[in-house]
Short mmCIF file of C-alpha atoms and ligand atoms in Angstrom, two decimals:
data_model
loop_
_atom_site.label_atom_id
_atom_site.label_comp_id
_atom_site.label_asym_id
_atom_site.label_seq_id
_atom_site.Cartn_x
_atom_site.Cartn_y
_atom_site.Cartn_z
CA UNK A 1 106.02 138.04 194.47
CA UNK A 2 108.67 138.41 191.40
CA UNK A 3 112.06 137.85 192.62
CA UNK A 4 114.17 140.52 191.06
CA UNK A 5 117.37 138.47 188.81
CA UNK A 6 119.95 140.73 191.22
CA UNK A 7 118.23 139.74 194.43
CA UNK A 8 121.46 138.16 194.97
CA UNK A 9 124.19 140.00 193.61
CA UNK A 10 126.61 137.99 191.22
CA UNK A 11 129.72 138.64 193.71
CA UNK A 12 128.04 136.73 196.35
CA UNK A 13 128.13 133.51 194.37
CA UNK A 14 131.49 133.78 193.09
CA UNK A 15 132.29 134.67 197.11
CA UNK A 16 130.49 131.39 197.55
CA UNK A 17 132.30 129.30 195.58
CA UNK A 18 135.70 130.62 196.60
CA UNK A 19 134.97 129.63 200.10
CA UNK A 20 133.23 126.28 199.27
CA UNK A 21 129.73 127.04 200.06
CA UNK A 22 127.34 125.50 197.98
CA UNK A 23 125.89 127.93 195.57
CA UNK A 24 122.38 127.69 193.77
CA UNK A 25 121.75 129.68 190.87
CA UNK A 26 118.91 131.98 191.99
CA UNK A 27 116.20 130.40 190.72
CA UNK A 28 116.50 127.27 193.20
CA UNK A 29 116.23 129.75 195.65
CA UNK A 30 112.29 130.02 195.26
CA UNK A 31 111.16 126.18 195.80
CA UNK A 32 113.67 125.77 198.50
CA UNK A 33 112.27 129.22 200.52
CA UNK A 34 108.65 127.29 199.79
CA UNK A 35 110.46 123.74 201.28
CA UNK A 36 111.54 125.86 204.57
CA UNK A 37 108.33 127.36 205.31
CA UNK A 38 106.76 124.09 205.57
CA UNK A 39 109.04 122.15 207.93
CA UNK A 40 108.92 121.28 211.50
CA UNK A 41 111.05 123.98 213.84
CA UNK A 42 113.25 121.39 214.67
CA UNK A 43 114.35 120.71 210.89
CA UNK A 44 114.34 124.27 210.62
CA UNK A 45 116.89 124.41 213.71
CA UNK A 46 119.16 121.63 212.37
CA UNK A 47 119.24 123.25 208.62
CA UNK A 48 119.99 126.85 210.06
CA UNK A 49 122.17 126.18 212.96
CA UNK A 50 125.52 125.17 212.27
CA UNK A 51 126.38 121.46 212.77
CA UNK A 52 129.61 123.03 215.09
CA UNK A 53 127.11 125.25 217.19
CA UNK A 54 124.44 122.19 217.44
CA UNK A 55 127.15 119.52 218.54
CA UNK A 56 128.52 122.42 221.15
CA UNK A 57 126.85 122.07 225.07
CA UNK A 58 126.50 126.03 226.25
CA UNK A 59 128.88 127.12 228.86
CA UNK A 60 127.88 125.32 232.15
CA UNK A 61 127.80 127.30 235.69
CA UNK A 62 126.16 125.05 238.21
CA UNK A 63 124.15 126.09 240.81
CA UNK A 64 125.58 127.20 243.92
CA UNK A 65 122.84 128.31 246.02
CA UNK A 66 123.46 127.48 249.95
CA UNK A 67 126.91 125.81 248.88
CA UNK A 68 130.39 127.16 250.02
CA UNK A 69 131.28 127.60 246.50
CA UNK A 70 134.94 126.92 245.82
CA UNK A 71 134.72 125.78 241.95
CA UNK A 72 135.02 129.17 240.25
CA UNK A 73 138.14 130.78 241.02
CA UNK A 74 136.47 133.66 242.71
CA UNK A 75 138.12 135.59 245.39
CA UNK A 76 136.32 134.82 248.32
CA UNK A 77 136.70 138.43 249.99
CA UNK A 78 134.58 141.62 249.73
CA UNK A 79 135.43 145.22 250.71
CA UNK A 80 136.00 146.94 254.22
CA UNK A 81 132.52 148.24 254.74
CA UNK A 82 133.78 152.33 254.45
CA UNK A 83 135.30 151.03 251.12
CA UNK A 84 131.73 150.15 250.08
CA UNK A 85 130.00 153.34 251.29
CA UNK A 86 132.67 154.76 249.00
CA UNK A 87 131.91 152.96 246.00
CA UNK A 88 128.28 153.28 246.49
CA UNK A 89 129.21 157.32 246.39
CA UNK A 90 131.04 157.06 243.21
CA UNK A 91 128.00 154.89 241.41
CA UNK A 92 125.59 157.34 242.83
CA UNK A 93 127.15 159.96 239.93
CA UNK A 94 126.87 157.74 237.45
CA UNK A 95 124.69 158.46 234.19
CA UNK A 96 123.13 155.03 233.46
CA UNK A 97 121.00 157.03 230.56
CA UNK A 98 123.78 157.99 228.84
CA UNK A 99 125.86 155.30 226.64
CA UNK A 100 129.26 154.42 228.08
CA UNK A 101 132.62 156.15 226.70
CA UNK A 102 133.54 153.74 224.03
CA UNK A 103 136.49 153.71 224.46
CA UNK A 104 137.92 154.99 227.98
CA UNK A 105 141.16 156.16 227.91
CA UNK A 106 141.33 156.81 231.45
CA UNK A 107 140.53 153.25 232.50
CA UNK A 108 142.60 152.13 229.76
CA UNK A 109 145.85 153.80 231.17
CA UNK A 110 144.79 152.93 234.95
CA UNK A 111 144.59 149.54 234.40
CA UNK A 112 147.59 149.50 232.32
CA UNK A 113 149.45 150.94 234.75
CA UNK A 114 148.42 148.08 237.58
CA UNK A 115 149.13 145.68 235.01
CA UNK A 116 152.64 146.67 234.29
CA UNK A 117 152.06 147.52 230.40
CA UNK A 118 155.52 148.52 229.10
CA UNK A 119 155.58 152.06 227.78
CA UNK A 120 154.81 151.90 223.57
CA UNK A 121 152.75 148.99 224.31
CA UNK A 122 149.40 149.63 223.52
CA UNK A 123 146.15 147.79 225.34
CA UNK A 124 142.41 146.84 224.37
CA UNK A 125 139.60 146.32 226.83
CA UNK A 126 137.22 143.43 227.25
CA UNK A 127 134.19 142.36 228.65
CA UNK A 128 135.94 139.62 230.49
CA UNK A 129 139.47 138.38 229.25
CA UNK A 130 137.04 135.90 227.40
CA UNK A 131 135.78 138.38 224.85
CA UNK A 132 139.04 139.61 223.91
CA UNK A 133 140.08 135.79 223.04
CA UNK A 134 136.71 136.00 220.81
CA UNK A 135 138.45 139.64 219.36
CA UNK A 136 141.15 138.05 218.27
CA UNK A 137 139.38 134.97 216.63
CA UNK A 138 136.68 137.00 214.96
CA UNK A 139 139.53 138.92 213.58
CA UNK A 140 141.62 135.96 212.27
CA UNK A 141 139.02 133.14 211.71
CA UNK A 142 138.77 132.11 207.83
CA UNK A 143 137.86 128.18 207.17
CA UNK A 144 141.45 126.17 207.71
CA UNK A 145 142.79 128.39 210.12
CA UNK A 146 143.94 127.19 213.28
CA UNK A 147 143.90 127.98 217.00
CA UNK A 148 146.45 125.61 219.06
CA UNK A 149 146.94 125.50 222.43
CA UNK A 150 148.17 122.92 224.90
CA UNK A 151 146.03 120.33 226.35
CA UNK A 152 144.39 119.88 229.24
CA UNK A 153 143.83 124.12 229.05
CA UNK A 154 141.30 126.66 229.53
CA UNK A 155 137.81 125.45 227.51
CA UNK A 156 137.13 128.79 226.00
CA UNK A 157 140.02 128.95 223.46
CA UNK A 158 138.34 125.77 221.88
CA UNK A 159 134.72 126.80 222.46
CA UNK A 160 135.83 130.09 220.99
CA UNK A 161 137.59 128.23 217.89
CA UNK A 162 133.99 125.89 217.29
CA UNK A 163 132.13 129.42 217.19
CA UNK A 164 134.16 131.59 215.13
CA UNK A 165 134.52 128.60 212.29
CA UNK A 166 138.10 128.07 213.11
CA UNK A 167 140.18 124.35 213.56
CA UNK A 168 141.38 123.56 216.97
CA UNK A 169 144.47 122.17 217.70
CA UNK A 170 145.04 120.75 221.32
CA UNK A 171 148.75 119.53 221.79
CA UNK A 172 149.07 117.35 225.15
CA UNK A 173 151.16 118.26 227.72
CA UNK A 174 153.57 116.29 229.26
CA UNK A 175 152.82 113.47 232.22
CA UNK A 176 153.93 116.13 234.73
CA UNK A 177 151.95 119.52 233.15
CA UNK A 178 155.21 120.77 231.83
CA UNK A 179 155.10 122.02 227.92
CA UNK A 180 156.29 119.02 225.87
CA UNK A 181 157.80 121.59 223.76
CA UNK A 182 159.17 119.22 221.07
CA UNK A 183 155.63 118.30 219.91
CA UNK A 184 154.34 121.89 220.57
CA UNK A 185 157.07 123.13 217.65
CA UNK A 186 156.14 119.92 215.84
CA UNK A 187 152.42 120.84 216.08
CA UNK A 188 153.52 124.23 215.09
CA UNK A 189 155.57 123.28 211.62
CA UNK A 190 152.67 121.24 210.99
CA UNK A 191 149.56 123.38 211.59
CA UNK A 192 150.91 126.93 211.36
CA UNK A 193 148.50 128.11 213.81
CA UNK A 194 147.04 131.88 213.24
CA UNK A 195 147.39 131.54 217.26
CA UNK A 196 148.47 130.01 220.25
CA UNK A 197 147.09 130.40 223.24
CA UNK A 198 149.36 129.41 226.37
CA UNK A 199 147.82 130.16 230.02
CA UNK A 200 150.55 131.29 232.81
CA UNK A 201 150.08 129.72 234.77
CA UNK A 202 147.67 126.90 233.26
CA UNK A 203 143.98 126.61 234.14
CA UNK A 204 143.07 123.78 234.89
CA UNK A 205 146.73 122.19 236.07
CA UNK A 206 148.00 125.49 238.21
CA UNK A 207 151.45 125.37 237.20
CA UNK A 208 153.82 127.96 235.02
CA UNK A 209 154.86 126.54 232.22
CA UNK A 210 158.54 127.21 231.81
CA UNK A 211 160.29 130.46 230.14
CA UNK A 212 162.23 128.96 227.66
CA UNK A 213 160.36 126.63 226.45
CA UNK A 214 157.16 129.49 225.62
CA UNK A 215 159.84 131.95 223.99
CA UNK A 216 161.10 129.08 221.55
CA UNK A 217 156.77 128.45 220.62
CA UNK A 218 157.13 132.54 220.47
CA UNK A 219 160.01 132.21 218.04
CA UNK A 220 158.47 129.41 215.84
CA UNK A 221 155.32 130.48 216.11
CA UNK A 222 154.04 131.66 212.31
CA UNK A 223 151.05 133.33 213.80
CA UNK A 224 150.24 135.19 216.93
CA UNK A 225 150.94 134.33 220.50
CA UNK A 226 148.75 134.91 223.29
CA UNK A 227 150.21 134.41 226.88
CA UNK A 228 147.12 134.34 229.06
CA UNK A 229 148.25 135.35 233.04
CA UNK A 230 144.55 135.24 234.22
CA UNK A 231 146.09 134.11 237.48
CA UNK A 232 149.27 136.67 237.73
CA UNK A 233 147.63 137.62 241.00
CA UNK A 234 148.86 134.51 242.28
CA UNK A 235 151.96 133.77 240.02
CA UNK A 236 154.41 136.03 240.59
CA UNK A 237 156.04 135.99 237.11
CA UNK A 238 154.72 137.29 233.75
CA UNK A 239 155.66 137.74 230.01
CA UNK A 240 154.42 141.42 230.28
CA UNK A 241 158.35 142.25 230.15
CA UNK A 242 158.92 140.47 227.13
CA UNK A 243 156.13 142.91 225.65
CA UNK A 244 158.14 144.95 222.60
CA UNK A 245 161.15 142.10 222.33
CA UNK A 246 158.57 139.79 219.42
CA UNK A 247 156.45 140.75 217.12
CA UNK A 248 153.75 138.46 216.95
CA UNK A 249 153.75 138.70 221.43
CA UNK A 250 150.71 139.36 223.51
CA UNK A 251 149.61 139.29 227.05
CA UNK A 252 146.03 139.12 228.27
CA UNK A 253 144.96 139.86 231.80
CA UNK A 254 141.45 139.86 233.62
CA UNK A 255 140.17 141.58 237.03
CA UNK A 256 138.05 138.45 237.58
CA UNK A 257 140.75 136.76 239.72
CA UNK A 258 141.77 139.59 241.47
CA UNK A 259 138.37 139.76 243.10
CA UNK A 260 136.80 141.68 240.70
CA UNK A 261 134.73 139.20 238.68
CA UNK A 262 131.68 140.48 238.53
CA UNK A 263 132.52 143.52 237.03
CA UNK A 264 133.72 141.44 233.51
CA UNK A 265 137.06 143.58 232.58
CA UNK A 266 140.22 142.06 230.90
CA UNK A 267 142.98 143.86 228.92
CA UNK A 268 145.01 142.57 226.14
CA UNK A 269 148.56 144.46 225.69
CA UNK A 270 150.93 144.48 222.84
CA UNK A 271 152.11 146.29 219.56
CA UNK A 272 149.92 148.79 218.68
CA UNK A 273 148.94 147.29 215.15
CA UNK A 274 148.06 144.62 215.90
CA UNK A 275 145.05 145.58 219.10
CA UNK A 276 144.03 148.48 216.46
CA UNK A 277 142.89 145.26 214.17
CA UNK A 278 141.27 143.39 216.91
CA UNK A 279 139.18 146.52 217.86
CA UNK A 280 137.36 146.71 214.84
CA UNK A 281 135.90 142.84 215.84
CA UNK A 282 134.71 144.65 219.10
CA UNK A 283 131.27 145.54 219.67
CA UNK A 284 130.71 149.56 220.65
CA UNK A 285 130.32 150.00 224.34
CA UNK A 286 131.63 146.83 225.24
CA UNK A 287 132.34 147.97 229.18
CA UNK A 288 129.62 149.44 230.33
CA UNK A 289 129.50 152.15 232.49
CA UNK A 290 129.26 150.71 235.67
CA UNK A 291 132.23 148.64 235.52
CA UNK A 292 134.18 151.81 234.68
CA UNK A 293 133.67 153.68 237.24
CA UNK A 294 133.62 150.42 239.62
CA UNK A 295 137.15 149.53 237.77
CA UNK A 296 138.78 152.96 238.34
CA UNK A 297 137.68 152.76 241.95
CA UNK A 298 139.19 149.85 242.88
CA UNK A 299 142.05 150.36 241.48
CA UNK A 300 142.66 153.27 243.92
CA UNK A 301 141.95 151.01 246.10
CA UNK A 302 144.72 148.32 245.30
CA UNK A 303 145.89 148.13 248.36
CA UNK A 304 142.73 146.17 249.78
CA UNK A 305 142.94 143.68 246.88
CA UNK A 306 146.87 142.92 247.29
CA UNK A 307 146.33 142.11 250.35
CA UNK A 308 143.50 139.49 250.17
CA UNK A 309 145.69 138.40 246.82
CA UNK A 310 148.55 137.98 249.50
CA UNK A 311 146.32 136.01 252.16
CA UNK A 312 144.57 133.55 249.16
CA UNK A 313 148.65 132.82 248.14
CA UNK A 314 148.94 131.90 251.64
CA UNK A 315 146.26 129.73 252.87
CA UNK A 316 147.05 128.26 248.89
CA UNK A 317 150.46 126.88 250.93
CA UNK A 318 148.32 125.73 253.43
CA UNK A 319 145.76 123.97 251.96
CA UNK A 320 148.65 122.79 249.77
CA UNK A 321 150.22 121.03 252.64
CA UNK A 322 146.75 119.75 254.12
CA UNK A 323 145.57 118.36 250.91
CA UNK A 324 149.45 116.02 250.61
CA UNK A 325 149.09 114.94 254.27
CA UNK A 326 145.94 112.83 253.22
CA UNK A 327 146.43 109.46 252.08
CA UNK A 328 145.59 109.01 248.39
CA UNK A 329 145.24 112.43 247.54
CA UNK A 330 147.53 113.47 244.81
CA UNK A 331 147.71 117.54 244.79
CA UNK A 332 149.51 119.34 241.69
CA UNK A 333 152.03 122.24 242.87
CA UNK A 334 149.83 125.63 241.99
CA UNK A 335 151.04 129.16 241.18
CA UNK A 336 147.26 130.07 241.21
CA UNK A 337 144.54 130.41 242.98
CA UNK A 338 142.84 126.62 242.85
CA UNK A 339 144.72 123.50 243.54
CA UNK A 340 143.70 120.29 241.07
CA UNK A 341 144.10 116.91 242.91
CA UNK A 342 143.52 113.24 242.00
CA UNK A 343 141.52 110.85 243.90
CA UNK A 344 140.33 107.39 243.73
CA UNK A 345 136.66 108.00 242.97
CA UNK A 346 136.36 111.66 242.26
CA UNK A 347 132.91 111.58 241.25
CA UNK A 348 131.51 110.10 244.07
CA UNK A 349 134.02 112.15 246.15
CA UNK A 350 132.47 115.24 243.79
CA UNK A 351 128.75 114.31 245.28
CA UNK A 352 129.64 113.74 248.75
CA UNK A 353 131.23 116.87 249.00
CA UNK A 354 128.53 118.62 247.55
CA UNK A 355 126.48 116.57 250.16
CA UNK A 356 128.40 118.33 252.63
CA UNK A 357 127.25 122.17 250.88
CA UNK A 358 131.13 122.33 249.55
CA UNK A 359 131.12 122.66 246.09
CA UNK A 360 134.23 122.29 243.90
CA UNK A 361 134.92 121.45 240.30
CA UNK A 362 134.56 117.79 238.72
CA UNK A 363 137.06 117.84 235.88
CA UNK A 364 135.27 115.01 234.94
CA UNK A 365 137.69 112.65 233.45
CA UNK A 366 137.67 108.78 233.83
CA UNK A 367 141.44 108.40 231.52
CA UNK A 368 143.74 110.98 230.32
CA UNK A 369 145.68 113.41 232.08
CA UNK A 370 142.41 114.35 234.24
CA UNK A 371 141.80 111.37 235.35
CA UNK A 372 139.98 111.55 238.84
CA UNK A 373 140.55 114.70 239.21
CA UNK A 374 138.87 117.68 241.20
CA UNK A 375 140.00 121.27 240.95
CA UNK A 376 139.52 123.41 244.39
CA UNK A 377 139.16 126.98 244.42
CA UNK A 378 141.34 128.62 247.67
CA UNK A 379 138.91 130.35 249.52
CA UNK A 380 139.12 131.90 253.15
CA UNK A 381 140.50 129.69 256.15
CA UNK A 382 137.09 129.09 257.14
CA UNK A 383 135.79 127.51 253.66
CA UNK A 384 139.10 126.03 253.11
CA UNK A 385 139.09 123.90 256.57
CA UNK A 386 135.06 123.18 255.67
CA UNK A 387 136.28 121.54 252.63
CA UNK A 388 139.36 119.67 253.95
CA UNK A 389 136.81 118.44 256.89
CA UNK A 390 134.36 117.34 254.22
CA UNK A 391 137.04 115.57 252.23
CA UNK A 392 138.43 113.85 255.23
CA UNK A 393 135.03 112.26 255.65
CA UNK A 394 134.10 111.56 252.00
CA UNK A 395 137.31 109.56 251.36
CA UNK A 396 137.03 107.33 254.53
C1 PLP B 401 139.22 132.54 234.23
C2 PLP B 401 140.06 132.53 233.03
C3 PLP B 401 139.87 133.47 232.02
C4 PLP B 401 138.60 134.28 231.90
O1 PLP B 401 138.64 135.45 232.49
P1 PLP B 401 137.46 136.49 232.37
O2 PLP B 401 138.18 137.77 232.34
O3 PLP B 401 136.64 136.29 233.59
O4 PLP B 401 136.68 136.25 231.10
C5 PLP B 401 140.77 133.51 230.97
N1 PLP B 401 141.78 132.62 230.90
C6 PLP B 401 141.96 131.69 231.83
C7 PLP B 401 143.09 130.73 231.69
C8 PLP B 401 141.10 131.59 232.92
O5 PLP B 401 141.24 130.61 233.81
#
């Protein structure tokens, strides 16, 4: 077959060599096409694939099966059984052979409205807080541009970075958790991150990071910042407020903590320019229709879902006070709905719990900040005394 001279058009080389790719006049095109079709699949693989995807494990969820499972931050609680037979009324009406409303303004105001999204603040829908983070990289990544966020943090912002081609910037935090603020600015003069990513509180430590120090990273900040309150549930404070008073501001939220996970729903909130870029990155239909209508329910419901909110802060205090009375257990102060602890031996303290059918979260450290730690999800009295009683015998 004749390859026609304008196969590849002119403006994709000079593209090409703007952005550093290495670019073949066309003619190498044809021997190299001939070179491909005879390799193994696993050369094929490691020429096609990026190097970042290939070195990158996939997103790990253990089993669980027949395990009280208290590694997820999942709320443990379901619905008061009328509440179901409700539900199960609403999804009856539901068209599953029609698309989805692309864009549901409804939902969007209902859930804005639980969240506390300032008036003139506008908000964008996600499947999952974790696909707007993946909006907002799509629509800033270019080679050399940077997402930072402090360090030990949620694992998405980096996996998120890898995918979309952009360089990840992890600034340590101090020996307690707290912000070390003087080398996040440094960091910040230095990289001039297109974002920042700060989780309030912070997965995997629990704790808020403090006020002043996140509005002077706001303030020096080039780029965007994105205050992540995935566990606001559980916090009691937010930068939702502070919505309207910066520029370059945004908050992120998720139903997954609330006890809504399954249904994969997050919101992002800020200036109205800004979410109306990020929407283009976002693929159509993106919350399908059953989490709608399961959304919109339960937020007429929110009664039911403060309340278990309020009983998980509680036995949190408890558990809390449990997990300090043991000897050699060091538990972190959390304003969510886990506790991370340290403890001689964590992996073999991971196993034997999951011996036990309790499983928790291995962060998997031997040095660092992590070190020997385990991160517990607060589930209900029950699963939480399981655990301690499991613990108690694993650490004799
Ligand atoms: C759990 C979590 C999320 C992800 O939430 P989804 O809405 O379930 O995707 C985002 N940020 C942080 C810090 C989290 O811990």
């Amino acid at each position: 077959m004749r390859v026609r001279r304008n196969f590849v058009s002119n403006d994709f080389y000079r593209k090409g060599r703007e952005e550093n790719r290495v670019c073949l006049p066309w003619r190498f095109f044809v021997p190299f096409t001939v070179k491909q079709k005879n390799m193994l699949m696993s050369d094929k693989i490691s020429h096609w694939i990026r190097p970042q995807i290939r070195a990158l494990s996939a997103y790990h969820v253990p089993p669980s099966a027949d395990l009280i499972k208290l590694d997820a931050m999942e709320n443990p609680y379901h619905w008061p059984e009328t509440m179901v037979e409700e539900w199960l009324a609403v999804l009856r009406g539901v068209s599953l052979n029609r698309y989805p409303d692309p864009s549901p303004a409804r939902l969007k105001t209902s859930l804005g409205k639980a969240m506390g999204v300032p008036a003139g603040q506008s908000v964008l829908l996600g499947n999952g807080s974790d696909e707007l983070i993946q909006m907002i990289a799509l629509a800033l990544a270019q080679p050399g541009r940077v997402i930072l966020t402090p360090e030990p943090g949620f694992v998405m912002y980096k996996m998120i970075a890898t995918m979309t081609g952009m360089d990840y910037v992890g600034v340590p935090l101090a020996a307690d958790f707290s912000l070390d603020l003087e080398a996040m600015l440094a960091a910040i003069e230095q990289c001039q991150p297109a974002v920042v990513f700060l989780a309030y509180p912070n997965n995997p430590t629990g704790n808020l990071f403090d006020r002043l120090a996140i509005n002077a990273v706001i303030k020096a900040s080039p780029g965007l910042v994105v205050v992540d309150e995935a566990y606001h549930a559980f916090a009691d404070d937010s930068f939702m407020d502070e919505l309207g008073k910066h520029d370059n501001l945004l908050v992120m939220r998720t139903v997954s903590k609330m006890g809504l996970a399954g249904l994969r729903l997050g919101l992002l909130a800020g200036p109205d320019e800004w979410l109306t870029e990020f929407d283009k990155t976002r693929l159509p239909y993106n919350i399908n229709v059953l989490t709608q209508v399961s959304a919109e329910f339960a937020l007429t419901h929110r009664a039911v879902l403060d309340q278990q909110t309020r009983q998980i802060c509680t036995d949190r205090e408890k558990l809390m006070t449990d997990l300090q009375a043991l000897d050699g257990i060091m538990a972190f102060p959390s304003r969510a709905n886990f506790i991370l602890f340290r403890v001689p031996q964590a992996a073999a303290v991971f196993a034997a719990l999951k011996e036990q059918g309790v499983l928790i979260k291995n962060m998997g450290a031997e040095q660092g900040p992590l070190a020997q730690c385990l991160r517990v999800t607060v589930g209900t009295a029950e699963e939480n005394g399981a655990f301690l009683r499991a613990l108690v015998s694993a650490i004799k």
